Short mmCIF file of C-alpha atoms and ligand atoms in Angstrom, two decimals:
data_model
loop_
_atom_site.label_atom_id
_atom_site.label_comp_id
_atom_site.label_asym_id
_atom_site.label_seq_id
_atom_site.Cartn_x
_atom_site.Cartn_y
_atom_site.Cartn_z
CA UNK A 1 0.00 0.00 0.00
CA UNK A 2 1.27 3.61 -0.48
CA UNK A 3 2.97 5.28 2.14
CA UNK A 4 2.15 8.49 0.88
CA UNK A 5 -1.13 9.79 -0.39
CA UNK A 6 -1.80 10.24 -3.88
CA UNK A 7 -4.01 12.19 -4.94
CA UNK A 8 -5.71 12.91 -8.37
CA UNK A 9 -3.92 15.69 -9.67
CA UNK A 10 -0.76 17.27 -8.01
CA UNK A 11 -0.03 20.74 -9.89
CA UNK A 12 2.28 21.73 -6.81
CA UNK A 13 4.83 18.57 -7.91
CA UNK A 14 4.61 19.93 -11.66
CA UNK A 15 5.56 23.59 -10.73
CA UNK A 16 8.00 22.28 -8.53
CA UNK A 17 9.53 19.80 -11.79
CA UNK A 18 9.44 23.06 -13.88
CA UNK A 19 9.63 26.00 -11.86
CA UNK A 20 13.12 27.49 -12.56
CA UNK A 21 11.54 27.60 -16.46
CA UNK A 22 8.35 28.93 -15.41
CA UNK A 23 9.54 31.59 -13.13
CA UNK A 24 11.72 32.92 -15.73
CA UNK A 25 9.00 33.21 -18.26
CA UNK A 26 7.07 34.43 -15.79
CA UNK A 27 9.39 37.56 -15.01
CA UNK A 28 10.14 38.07 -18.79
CA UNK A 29 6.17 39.26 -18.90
CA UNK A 30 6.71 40.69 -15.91
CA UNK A 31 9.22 43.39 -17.33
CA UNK A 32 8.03 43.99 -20.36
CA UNK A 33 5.08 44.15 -19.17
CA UNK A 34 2.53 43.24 -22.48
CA UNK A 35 0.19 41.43 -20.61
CA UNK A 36 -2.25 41.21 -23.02
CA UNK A 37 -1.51 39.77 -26.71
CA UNK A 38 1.95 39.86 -25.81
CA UNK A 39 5.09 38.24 -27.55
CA UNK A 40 4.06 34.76 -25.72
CA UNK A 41 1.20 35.21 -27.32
CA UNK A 42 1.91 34.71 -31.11
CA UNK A 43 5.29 32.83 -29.96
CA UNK A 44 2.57 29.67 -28.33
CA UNK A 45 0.68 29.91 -31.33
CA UNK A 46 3.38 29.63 -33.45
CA UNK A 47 4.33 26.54 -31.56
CA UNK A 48 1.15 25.07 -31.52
CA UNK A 49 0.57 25.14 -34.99
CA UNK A 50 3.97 23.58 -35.51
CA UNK A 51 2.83 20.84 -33.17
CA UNK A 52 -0.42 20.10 -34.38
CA UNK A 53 0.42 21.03 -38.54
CA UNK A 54 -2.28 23.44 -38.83
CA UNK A 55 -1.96 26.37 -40.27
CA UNK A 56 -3.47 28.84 -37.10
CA UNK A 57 -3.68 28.50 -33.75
CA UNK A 58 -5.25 31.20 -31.77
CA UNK A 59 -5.03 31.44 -27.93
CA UNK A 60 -8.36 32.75 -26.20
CA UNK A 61 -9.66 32.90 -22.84
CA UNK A 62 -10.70 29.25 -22.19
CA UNK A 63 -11.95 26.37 -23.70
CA UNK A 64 -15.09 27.06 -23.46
CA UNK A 65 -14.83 29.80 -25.53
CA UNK A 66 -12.80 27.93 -27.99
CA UNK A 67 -16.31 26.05 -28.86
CA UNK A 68 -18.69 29.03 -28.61
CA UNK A 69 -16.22 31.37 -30.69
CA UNK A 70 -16.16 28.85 -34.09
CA UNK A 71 -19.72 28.34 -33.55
CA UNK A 72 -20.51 32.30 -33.62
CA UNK A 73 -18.06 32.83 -36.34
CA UNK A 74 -20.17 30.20 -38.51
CA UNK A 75 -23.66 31.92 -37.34
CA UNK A 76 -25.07 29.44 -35.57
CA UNK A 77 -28.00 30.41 -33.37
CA UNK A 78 -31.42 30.24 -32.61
CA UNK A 79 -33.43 27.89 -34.49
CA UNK A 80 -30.46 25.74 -35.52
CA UNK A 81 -29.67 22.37 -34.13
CA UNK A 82 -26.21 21.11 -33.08
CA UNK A 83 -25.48 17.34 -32.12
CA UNK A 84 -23.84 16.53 -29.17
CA UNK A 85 -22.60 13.64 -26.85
CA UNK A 86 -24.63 12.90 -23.88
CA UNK A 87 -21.38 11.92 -22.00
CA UNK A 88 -19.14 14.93 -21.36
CA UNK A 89 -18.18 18.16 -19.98
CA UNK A 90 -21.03 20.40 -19.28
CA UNK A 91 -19.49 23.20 -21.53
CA UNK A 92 -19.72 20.89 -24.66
CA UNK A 93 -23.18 21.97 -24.86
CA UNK A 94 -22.99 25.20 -22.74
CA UNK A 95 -21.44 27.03 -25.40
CA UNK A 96 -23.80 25.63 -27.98
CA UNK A 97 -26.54 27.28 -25.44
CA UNK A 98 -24.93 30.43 -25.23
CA UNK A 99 -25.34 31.22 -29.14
CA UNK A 100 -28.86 30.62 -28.59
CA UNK A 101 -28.58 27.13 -30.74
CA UNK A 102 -30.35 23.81 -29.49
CA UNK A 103 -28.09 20.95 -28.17
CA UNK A 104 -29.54 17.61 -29.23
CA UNK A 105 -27.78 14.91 -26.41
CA UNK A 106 -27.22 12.09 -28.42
CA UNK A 107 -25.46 8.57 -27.30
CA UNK A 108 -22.25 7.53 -26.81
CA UNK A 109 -20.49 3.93 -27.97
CA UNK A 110 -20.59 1.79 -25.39
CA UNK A 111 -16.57 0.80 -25.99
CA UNK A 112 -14.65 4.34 -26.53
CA UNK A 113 -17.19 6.63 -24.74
CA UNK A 114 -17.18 8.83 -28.48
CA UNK A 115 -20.55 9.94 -29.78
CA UNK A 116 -22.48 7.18 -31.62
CA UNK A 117 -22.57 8.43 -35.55
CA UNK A 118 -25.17 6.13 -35.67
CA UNK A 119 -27.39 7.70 -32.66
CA UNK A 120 -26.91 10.74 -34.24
CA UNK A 121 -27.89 9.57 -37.71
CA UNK A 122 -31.39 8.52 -35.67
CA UNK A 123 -31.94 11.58 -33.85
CA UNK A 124 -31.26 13.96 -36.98
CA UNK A 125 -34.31 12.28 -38.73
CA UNK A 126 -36.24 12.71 -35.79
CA UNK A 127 -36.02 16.50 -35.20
CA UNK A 128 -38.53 18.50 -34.84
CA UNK A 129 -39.32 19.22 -38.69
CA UNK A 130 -39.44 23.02 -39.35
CA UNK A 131 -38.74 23.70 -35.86
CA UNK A 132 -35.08 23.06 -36.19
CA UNK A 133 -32.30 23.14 -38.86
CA UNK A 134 -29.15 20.70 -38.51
CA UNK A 135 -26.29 22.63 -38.40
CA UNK A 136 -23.42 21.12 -36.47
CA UNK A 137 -21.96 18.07 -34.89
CA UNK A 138 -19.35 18.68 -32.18
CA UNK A 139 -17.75 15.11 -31.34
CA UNK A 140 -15.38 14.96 -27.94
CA UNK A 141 -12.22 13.57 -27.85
CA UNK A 142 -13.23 12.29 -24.34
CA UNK A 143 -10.60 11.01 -21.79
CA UNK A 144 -8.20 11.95 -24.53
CA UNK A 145 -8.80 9.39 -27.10
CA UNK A 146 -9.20 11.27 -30.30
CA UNK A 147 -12.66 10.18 -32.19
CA UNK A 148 -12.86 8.40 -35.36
CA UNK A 149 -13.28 11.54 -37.91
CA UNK A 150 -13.79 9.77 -41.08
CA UNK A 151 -17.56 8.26 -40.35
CA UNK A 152 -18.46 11.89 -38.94
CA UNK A 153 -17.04 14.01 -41.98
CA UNK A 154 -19.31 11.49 -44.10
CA UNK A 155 -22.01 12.49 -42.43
CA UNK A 156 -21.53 15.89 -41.85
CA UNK A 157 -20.72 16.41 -45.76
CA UNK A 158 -24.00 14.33 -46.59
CA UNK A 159 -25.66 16.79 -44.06
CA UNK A 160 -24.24 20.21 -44.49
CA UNK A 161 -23.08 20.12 -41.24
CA UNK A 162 -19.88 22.07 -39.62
CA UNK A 163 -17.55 19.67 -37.29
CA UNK A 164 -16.32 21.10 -34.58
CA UNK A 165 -13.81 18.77 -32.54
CA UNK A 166 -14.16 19.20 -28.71
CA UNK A 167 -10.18 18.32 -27.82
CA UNK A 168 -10.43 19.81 -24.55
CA UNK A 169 -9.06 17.32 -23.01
CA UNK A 170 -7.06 15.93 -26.47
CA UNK A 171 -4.43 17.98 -27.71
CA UNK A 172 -1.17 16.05 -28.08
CA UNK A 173 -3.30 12.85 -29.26
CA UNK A 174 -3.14 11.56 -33.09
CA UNK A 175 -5.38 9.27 -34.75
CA UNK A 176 -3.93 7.40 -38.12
CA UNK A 177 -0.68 9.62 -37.64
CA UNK A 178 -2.83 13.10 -38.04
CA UNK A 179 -2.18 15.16 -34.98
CA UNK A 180 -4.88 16.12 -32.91
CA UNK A 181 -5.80 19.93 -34.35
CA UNK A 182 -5.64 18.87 -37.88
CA UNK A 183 -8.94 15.88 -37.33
CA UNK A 184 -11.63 18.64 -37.90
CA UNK A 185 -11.78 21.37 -40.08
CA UNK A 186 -11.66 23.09 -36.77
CA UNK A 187 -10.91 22.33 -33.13
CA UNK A 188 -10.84 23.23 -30.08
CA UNK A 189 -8.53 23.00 -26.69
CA UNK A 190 -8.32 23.78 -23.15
CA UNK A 191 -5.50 24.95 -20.93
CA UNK A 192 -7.49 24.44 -17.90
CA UNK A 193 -4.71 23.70 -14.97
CA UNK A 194 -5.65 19.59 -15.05
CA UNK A 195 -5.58 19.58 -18.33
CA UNK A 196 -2.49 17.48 -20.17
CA UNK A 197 -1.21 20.68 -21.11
CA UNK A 198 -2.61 23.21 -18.31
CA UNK A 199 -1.75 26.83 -17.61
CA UNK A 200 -1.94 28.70 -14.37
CA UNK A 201 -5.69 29.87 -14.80
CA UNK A 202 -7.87 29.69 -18.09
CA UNK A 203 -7.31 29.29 -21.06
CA UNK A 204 -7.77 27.59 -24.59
CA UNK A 205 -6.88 27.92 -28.25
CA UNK A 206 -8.70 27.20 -31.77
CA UNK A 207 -7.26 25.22 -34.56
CA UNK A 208 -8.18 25.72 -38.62
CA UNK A 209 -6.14 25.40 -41.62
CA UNK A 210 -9.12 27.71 -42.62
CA UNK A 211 -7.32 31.01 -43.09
CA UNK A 212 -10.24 33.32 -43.68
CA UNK A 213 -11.90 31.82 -40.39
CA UNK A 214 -8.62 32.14 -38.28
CA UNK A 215 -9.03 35.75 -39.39
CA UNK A 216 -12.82 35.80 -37.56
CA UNK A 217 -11.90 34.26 -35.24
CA UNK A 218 -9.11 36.60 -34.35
CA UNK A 219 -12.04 39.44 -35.14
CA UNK A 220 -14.08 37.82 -32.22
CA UNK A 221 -12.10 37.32 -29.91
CA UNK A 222 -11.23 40.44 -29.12
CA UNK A 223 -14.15 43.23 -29.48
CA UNK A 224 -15.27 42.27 -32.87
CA UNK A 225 -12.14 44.69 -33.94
CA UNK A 226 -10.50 43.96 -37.49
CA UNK A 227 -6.98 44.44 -38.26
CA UNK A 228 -8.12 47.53 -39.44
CA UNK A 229 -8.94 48.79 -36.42
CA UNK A 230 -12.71 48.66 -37.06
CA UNK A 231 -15.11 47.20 -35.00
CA UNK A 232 -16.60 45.38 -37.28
CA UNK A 233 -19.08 42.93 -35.68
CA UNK A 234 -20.07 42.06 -32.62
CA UNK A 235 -17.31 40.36 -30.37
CA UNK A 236 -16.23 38.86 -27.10
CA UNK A 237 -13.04 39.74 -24.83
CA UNK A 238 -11.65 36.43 -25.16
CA UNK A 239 -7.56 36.73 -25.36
CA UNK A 240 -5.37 34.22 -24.03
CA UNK A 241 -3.72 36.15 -21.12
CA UNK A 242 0.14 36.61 -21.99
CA UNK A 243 0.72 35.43 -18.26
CA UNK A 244 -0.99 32.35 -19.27
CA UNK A 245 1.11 31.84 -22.72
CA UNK A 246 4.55 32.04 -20.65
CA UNK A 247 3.73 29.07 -18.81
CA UNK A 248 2.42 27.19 -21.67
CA UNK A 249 5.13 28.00 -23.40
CA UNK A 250 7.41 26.63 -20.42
CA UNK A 251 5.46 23.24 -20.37
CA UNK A 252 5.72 22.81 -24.29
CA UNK A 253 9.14 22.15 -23.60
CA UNK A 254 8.64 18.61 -21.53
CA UNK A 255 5.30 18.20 -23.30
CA UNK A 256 5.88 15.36 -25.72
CA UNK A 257 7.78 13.31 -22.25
CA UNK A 258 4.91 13.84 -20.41
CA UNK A 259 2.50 12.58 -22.89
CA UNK A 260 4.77 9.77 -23.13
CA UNK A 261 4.82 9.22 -19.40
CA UNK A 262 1.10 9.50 -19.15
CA UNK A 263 1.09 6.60 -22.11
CA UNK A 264 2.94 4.55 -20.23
CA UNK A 265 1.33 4.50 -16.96
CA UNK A 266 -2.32 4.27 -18.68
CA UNK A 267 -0.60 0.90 -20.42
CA UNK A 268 0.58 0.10 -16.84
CA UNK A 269 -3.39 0.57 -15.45
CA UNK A 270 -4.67 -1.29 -18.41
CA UNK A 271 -2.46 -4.25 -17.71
CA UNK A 272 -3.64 -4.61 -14.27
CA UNK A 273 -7.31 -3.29 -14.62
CA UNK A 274 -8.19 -5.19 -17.83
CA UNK A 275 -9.30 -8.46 -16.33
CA UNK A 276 -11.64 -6.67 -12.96
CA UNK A 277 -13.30 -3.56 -14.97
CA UNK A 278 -14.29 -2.10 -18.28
CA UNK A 279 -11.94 0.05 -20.02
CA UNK A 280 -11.84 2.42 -22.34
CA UNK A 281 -11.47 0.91 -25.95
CA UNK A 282 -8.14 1.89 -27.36
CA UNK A 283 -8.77 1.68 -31.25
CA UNK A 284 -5.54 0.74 -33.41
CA UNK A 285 -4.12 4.00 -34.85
CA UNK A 286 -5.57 6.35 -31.77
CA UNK A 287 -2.97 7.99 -29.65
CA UNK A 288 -4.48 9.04 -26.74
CA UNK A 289 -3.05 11.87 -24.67
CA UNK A 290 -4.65 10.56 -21.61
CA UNK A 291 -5.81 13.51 -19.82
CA UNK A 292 -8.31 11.21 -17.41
CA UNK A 293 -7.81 7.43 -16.42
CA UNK A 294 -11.67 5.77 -15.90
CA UNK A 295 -12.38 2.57 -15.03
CA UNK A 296 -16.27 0.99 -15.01
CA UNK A 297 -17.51 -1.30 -11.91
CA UNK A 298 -20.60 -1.50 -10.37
CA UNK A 299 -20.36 0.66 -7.47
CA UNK A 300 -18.07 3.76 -7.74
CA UNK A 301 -19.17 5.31 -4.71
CA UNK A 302 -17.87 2.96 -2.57
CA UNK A 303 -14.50 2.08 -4.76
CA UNK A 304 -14.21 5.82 -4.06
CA UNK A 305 -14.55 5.90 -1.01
CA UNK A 306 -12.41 2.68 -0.27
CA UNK A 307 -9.73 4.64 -2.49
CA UNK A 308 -9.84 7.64 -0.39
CA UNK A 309 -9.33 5.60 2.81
CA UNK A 310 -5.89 4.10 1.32
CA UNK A 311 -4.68 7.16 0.29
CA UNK A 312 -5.38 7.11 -3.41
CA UNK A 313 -7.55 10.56 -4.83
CA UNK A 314 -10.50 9.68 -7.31
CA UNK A 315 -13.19 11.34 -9.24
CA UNK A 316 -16.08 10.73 -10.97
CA UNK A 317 -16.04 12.33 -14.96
CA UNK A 318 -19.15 12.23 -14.87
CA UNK A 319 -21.89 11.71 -12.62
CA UNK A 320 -24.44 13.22 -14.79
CA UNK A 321 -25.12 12.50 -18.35
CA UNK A 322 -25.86 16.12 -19.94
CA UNK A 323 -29.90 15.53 -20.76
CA UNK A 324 -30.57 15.18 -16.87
CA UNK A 325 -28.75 18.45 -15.77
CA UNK A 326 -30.80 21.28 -14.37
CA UNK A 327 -29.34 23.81 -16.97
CA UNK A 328 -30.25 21.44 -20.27
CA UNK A 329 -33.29 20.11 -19.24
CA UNK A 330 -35.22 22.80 -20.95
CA UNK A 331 -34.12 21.20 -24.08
CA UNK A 332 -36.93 18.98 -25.58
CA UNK A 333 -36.00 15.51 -25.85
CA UNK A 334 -35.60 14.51 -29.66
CA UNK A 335 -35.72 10.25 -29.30
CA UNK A 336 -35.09 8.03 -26.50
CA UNK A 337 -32.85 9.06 -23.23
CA UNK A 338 -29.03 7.95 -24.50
CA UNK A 339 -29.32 4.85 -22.49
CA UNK A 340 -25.16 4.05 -22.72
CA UNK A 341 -24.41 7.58 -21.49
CA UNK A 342 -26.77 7.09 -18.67
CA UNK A 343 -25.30 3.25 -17.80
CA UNK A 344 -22.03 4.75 -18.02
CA UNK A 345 -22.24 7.72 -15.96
CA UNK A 346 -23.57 4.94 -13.17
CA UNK A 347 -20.28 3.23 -13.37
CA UNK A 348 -17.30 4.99 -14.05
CA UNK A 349 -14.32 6.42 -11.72
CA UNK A 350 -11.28 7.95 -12.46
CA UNK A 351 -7.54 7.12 -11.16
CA UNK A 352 -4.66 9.57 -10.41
CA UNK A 353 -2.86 9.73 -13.88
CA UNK A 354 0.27 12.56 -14.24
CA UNK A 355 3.69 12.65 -15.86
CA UNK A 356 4.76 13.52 -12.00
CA UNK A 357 3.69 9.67 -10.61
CA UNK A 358 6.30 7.65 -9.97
CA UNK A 359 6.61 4.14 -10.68
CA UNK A 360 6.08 3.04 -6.43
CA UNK A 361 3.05 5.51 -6.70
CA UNK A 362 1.46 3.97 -9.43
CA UNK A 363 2.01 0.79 -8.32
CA UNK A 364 0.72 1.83 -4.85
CA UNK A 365 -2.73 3.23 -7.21
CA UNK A 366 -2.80 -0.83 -8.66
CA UNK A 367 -2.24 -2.03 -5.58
CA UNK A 368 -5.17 0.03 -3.70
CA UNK A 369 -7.97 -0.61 -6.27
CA UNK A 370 -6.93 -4.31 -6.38
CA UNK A 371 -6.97 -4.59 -2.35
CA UNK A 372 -10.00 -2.49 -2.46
CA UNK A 373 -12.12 -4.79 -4.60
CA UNK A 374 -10.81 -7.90 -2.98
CA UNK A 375 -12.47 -6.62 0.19
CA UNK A 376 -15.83 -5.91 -0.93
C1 PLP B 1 -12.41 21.19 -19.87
C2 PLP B 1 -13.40 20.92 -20.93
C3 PLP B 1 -14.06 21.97 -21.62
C4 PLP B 1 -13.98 23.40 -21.20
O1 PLP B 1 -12.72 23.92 -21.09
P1 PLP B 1 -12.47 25.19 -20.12
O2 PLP B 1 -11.07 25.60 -20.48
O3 PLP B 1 -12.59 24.68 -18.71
O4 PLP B 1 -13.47 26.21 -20.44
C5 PLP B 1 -14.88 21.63 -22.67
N1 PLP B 1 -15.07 20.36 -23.04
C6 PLP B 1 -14.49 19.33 -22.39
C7 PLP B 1 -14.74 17.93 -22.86
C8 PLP B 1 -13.65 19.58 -21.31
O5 PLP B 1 -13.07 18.55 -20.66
#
């Protein structure tokens, strides 16, 4: 069992693996003092775009509003329809909400926890007719496991509908050698602190090879000004703080051996977990840059709580499939409940994963679920 605790996430043992980096991009804003759309600024986007192979990459204010800007810049709103997992982050649909647009929950595949093309396919011919037009599809990279793009760009084309990738929790991942960025015609990421690549506060950036859209989106995030100086449509302040940049720009640096770290102790966890719970489906040519660890059994409450008592921090991601949250319910059912986001939101738990754990500490994780359901 683990001497020590271990707890979910431990951002005081990354800033202290990185700090002498950090603290000297830190005080590099500090004296010149261009806090906002500074020199980190464009240098992380340059990077980013390098990393992914995208064209643009443009830092804004989280991730959140790296979903709601795309979405405004390709007019959706009121009266128009955009598909979404049931299983995910609240803000998935949130920002679809804020436009004014209709989330429609649809399922998730019972193996890698992406949305069901096939659900969706269901629940399109269902809508409403006249009430609502189809007008986007944002898929979730969930856990980290980059979605299968192909089936959904199918559909989309077929439909006339804009993909938005929700890589939140993603970037860093590949699937069939494309980099995670360069899936969608555009995506977007989160610097959130627990995310794989976090800042110190919010944060997020969009990804397009679409030039002319890298340009609105630019427009939008900050005022609705153009580079002419015009304020030429409506606009939120949503800049990536150059505070924020520095320190992404000092984790960039150990990003690709953390990634790899966090790849090999999910390979460690799968080893052990594979034969007592259900896993996450890891697809051949997915590269996952597992940002969350989640294992299914039939009572997570009280593996959690057996967790917590030897020492090992857990969460449940998440409780609540979207349909059944106070804030969404307003929006009217189209088809059945999503019955596999439902079963797995009554099931799932999710294990300290980090580039920080050492090897006795993840063994002491193994170690503590396996004692923990030997006891029950
Ligand atoms: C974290 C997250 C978001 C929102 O990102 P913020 O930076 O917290 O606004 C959106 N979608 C998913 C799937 C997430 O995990």
């Amino acid at each position: 069992m683990s001497a020590r605790p271990i707890p979910l996430i431990d951002l005081q043992a990354q800033y202290a693996r990185l700090q002498p980096q950090i603290d000297a991009r830190l005080r590099a804003v500090l004296d010149h003092a261009r806090f906002v759309l500074g020199p980190e600024v464009d240098a992380l986007e340059t990077e980013l775009a390098r990393l992914t192979g995208v064209r643009r990459a443009i830092g804004v204010a989280s991730g959140t509003d790296a979903l709601l800007i795309p979405l405004l810049a390709h007019g959706v709103g009121p009266g128009d329809a955009v598909f979404v997992p049931a299983f995910t982050f609240v803000a998935t649909a949130g920002a679809v909400a804020m436009t004014g647009a209709t989330p429609v929950f649809c399922d998730v595949d019972r193996a890698t926890f992406h949305l069901d093309v096939g659900d969706m396919a269901r629940r399109l011919k269902q809508l409403p007719s006249g009430d609502l037009r189809p007008k986007a599809v944002i898929p979730v990279d969930l856990f980290g496991l980059p979605c299968d793009y192909a089936p959904i760009r199918d559909f989309a084309a077929e439909h006339g509908l804009l993909v938005l990738a929700d890589a939140a929790q993603s970037l860093g991942g590949a699937r069939d050698g494309t980099p995670v960025g360069g899936l969608a015609p555009i995506t977007a990421a989160s610097f959130y602190p627990t995310k794989p690549l976090g800042g110190y506060g919010d944060g997020g950036a969009i990804f397009t090879d679409d030039v002319e859209c890298a340009n609105q989106i630019r427009t939008l995030r900050a005022h609705g000004q153009n580079p002419a100086g015009e304020f030429e449509r409506l606009g939120l302040n949503s800049r990536l703080d150059t505070l924020q940049a520095a320190v992404l720009l000092a984790k960039l640096a150990t990003f690709d051996a953390d990634l790899a770290r966090r790849a090999e102790i999910a390979a460690r966890y799968d080893e052990v977990f594979a034969e007592h719970f259900g896993l996450q489906a890891r697809p051949t040519g997915a590269v996952s840059a597992n940002a969350v660890y989640s294992i299914l059994c039939d009572d997570p409450e009280a593996l959690g709580k057996a967790l917590r008592g030897r020492g090992v921090g857990t969460r449940v991601y998440y409780d609540t499939p979207l349909h059944l949250m106070p804030s969404m319910r307003r929006f009217a059912a189209v088809g059945d409940p999503p019955r596999v986001s439902e079963w797995l939101s009554q099931r799932i738990i999710s294990l300290p994963i980090y580039a920080e754990l050492d090897d006795e500490q993840v063994e002491g994780v193994c170690a503590a679920v396996l004692d923990a359901v030997a006891r029950k």
